[in-house]
């Protein structure tokens, strides 16, 4: 495995970290409703057609429960990126969030 799996608790170390880019792979409606603070939204289906990411940053991926982020992590790691994926996804995360009311 060329990427690291991290727990939702470990994710807290990357929230606000300038060396990490947190990517929410869920659909835009789910992202707008609630997401991890500082995360950007790139739906899984659009990830392959997305721009290049900085090679010196950690890409921290999450989806709803972890399966899509695992697939995306493998794809990005194969392309040479530093990738971590959150075990259990957003469903398991209980830390710093942004909510829209």
PDB file of C-alpha atoms in Angstrom:
ATOM      1  CA  UNK A   1       0.000   0.000   0.000  1.00  0.00           C
ATOM      2  CA  UNK A   2       1.492   3.345  -1.055  1.00  0.00           C
ATOM      3  CA  UNK A   3      -0.783   5.504   1.075  1.00  0.00           C
ATOM      4  CA  UNK A   4      -1.481   5.739   4.768  1.00  0.00           C
ATOM      5  CA  UNK A   5      -4.786   5.133   6.495  1.00  0.00           C
ATOM      6  CA  UNK A   6      -5.394   7.472   9.427  1.00  0.00           C
ATOM      7  CA  UNK A   7      -8.055   7.543  12.110  1.00  0.00           C
ATOM      8  CA  UNK A   8     -10.508  10.410  12.468  1.00  0.00           C
ATOM      9  CA  UNK A   9      -8.604  11.449  15.622  1.00  0.00           C
ATOM     10  CA  UNK A  10      -5.322  11.618  13.655  1.00  0.00           C
ATOM     11  CA  UNK A  11      -7.075  13.794  11.073  1.00  0.00           C
ATOM     12  CA  UNK A  12      -7.222  16.584  13.670  1.00  0.00           C
ATOM     13  CA  UNK A  13      -3.445  17.066  13.226  1.00  0.00           C
ATOM     14  CA  UNK A  14      -4.033  18.084   9.602  1.00  0.00           C
ATOM     15  CA  UNK A  15      -6.942  20.502  10.084  1.00  0.00           C
ATOM     16  CA  UNK A  16      -5.402  23.927   9.534  1.00  0.00           C
ATOM     17  CA  UNK A  17      -1.969  22.476   8.676  1.00  0.00           C
ATOM     18  CA  UNK A  18      -0.420  24.411   5.749  1.00  0.00           C
ATOM     19  CA  UNK A  19       1.375  21.239   4.582  1.00  0.00           C
ATOM     20  CA  UNK A  20      -1.891  19.362   4.030  1.00  0.00           C
ATOM     21  CA  UNK A  21      -4.811  19.662   1.645  1.00  0.00           C
ATOM     22  CA  UNK A  22      -7.991  18.056   2.981  1.00  0.00           C
ATOM     23  CA  UNK A  23     -10.247  16.876   0.170  1.00  0.00           C
ATOM     24  CA  UNK A  24     -13.925  15.990   0.638  1.00  0.00           C
ATOM     25  CA  UNK A  25     -14.894  13.480  -2.063  1.00  0.00           C
ATOM     26  CA  UNK A  26     -18.623  13.581  -1.338  1.00  0.00           C
ATOM     27  CA  UNK A  27     -21.167  15.308  -3.561  1.00  0.00           C
ATOM     28  CA  UNK A  28     -21.532  19.113  -3.377  1.00  0.00           C
ATOM     29  CA  UNK A  29     -24.854  18.976  -1.505  1.00  0.00           C
ATOM     30  CA  UNK A  30     -23.349  16.856   1.281  1.00  0.00           C
ATOM     31  CA  UNK A  31     -20.316  19.152   1.437  1.00  0.00           C
ATOM     32  CA  UNK A  32     -22.498  22.279   1.674  1.00  0.00           C
ATOM     33  CA  UNK A  33     -24.529  20.747   4.482  1.00  0.00           C
ATOM     34  CA  UNK A  34     -21.508  19.900   6.637  1.00  0.00           C
ATOM     35  CA  UNK A  35     -17.807  19.266   6.117  1.00  0.00           C
ATOM     36  CA  UNK A  36     -14.463  19.189   7.888  1.00  0.00           C
ATOM     37  CA  UNK A  37     -13.174  22.693   8.481  1.00  0.00           C
ATOM     38  CA  UNK A  38     -10.766  23.808   5.750  1.00  0.00           C
ATOM     39  CA  UNK A  39     -11.642  20.947   3.378  1.00  0.00           C
ATOM     40  CA  UNK A  40     -12.181  21.558  -0.318  1.00  0.00           C
ATOM     41  CA  UNK A  41     -14.836  19.669  -2.253  1.00  0.00           C
ATOM     42  CA  UNK A  42     -13.803  17.598  -5.248  1.00  0.00           C
ATOM     43  CA  UNK A  43     -16.393  14.864  -5.834  1.00  0.00           C
ATOM     44  CA  UNK A  44     -14.831  11.456  -6.442  1.00  0.00           C
ATOM     45  CA  UNK A  45     -16.172  11.352 -10.005  1.00  0.00           C
ATOM     46  CA  UNK A  46     -14.327  14.578 -10.859  1.00  0.00           C
ATOM     47  CA  UNK A  47     -11.039  13.808  -9.145  1.00  0.00           C
ATOM     48  CA  UNK A  48      -9.347  12.321 -12.218  1.00  0.00           C
ATOM     49  CA  UNK A  49     -10.126  15.364 -14.365  1.00  0.00           C
ATOM     50  CA  UNK A  50      -8.992  17.761 -11.646  1.00  0.00           C
ATOM     51  CA  UNK A  51      -5.949  19.983 -11.767  1.00  0.00           C
ATOM     52  CA  UNK A  52      -2.608  18.833 -10.483  1.00  0.00           C
ATOM     53  CA  UNK A  53      -1.995  19.029  -6.753  1.00  0.00           C
ATOM     54  CA  UNK A  54       1.261  20.216  -5.145  1.00  0.00           C
ATOM     55  CA  UNK A  55       3.591  17.221  -4.904  1.00  0.00           C
ATOM     56  CA  UNK A  56       5.037  18.373  -1.558  1.00  0.00           C
ATOM     57  CA  UNK A  57       1.713  18.493   0.310  1.00  0.00           C
ATOM     58  CA  UNK A  58      -0.144  15.680   2.012  1.00  0.00           C
ATOM     59  CA  UNK A  59      -3.485  14.999   0.375  1.00  0.00           C
ATOM     60  CA  UNK A  60      -5.917  13.955   3.095  1.00  0.00           C
ATOM     61  CA  UNK A  61      -8.970  12.286   1.548  1.00  0.00           C
ATOM     62  CA  UNK A  62     -12.339  11.476   3.015  1.00  0.00           C
ATOM     63  CA  UNK A  63     -15.727  10.409   1.712  1.00  0.00           C
ATOM     64  CA  UNK A  64     -18.877   9.372   3.566  1.00  0.00           C
ATOM     65  CA  UNK A  65     -17.682   6.015   4.950  1.00  0.00           C
ATOM     66  CA  UNK A  66     -14.191   5.446   3.529  1.00  0.00           C
ATOM     67  CA  UNK A  67     -14.535   3.267   0.428  1.00  0.00           C
ATOM     68  CA  UNK A  68     -14.299   5.989  -2.244  1.00  0.00           C
ATOM     69  CA  UNK A  69     -11.407   7.664  -0.470  1.00  0.00           C
ATOM     70  CA  UNK A  70      -9.531   4.336  -0.400  1.00  0.00           C
ATOM     71  CA  UNK A  71      -9.889   3.987  -4.182  1.00  0.00           C
ATOM     72  CA  UNK A  72      -8.906   7.611  -4.764  1.00  0.00           C
ATOM     73  CA  UNK A  73      -5.928   7.295  -2.397  1.00  0.00           C
ATOM     74  CA  UNK A  74      -4.587   4.336  -4.368  1.00  0.00           C
ATOM     75  CA  UNK A  75      -4.973   6.191  -7.676  1.00  0.00           C
ATOM     76  CA  UNK A  76      -3.257   9.346  -6.395  1.00  0.00           C
ATOM     77  CA  UNK A  77      -0.478   7.441  -4.620  1.00  0.00           C
ATOM     78  CA  UNK A  78       0.221   5.583  -7.876  1.00  0.00           C
ATOM     79  CA  UNK A  79       0.715   9.013  -9.479  1.00  0.00           C
ATOM     80  CA  UNK A  80       3.330   9.914  -6.861  1.00  0.00           C
ATOM     81  CA  UNK A  81       1.304  12.001  -4.405  1.00  0.00           C
ATOM     82  CA  UNK A  82       1.665  11.866  -0.604  1.00  0.00           C
ATOM     83  CA  UNK A  83      -1.763  10.540   0.352  1.00  0.00           C
ATOM     84  CA  UNK A  84      -3.613   9.682   3.542  1.00  0.00           C
ATOM     85  CA  UNK A  85      -7.193   8.466   3.785  1.00  0.00           C
ATOM     86  CA  UNK A  86      -9.520   8.641   6.780  1.00  0.00           C
ATOM     87  CA  UNK A  87     -10.736   5.255   8.035  1.00  0.00           C
ATOM     88  CA  UNK A  88     -14.522   5.338   8.390  1.00  0.00           C
ATOM     89  CA  UNK A  89     -14.760   8.620   6.473  1.00  0.00           C
ATOM     90  CA  UNK A  90     -16.875  11.586   7.463  1.00  0.00           C
ATOM     91  CA  UNK A  91     -19.326   9.274   9.213  1.00  0.00           C
ATOM     92  CA  UNK A  92     -16.661   8.452  11.827  1.00  0.00           C
ATOM     93  CA  UNK A  93     -15.313  12.012  12.223  1.00  0.00           C
ATOM     94  CA  UNK A  94     -16.386  14.054  15.244  1.00  0.00           C
ATOM     95  CA  UNK A  95     -13.899  16.946  15.187  1.00  0.00           C
ATOM     96  CA  UNK A  96     -13.796  20.464  13.767  1.00  0.00           C
ATOM     97  CA  UNK A  97     -16.547  21.005  11.200  1.00  0.00           C
ATOM     98  CA  UNK A  98     -18.165  23.731   9.249  1.00  0.00           C
ATOM     99  CA  UNK A  99     -21.950  23.570   9.189  1.00  0.00           C
ATOM    100  CA  UNK A 100     -24.427  25.474   7.063  1.00  0.00           C
ATOM    101  CA  UNK A 101     -27.822  26.211   8.549  1.00  0.00           C
TER     102      UNK A 101
END
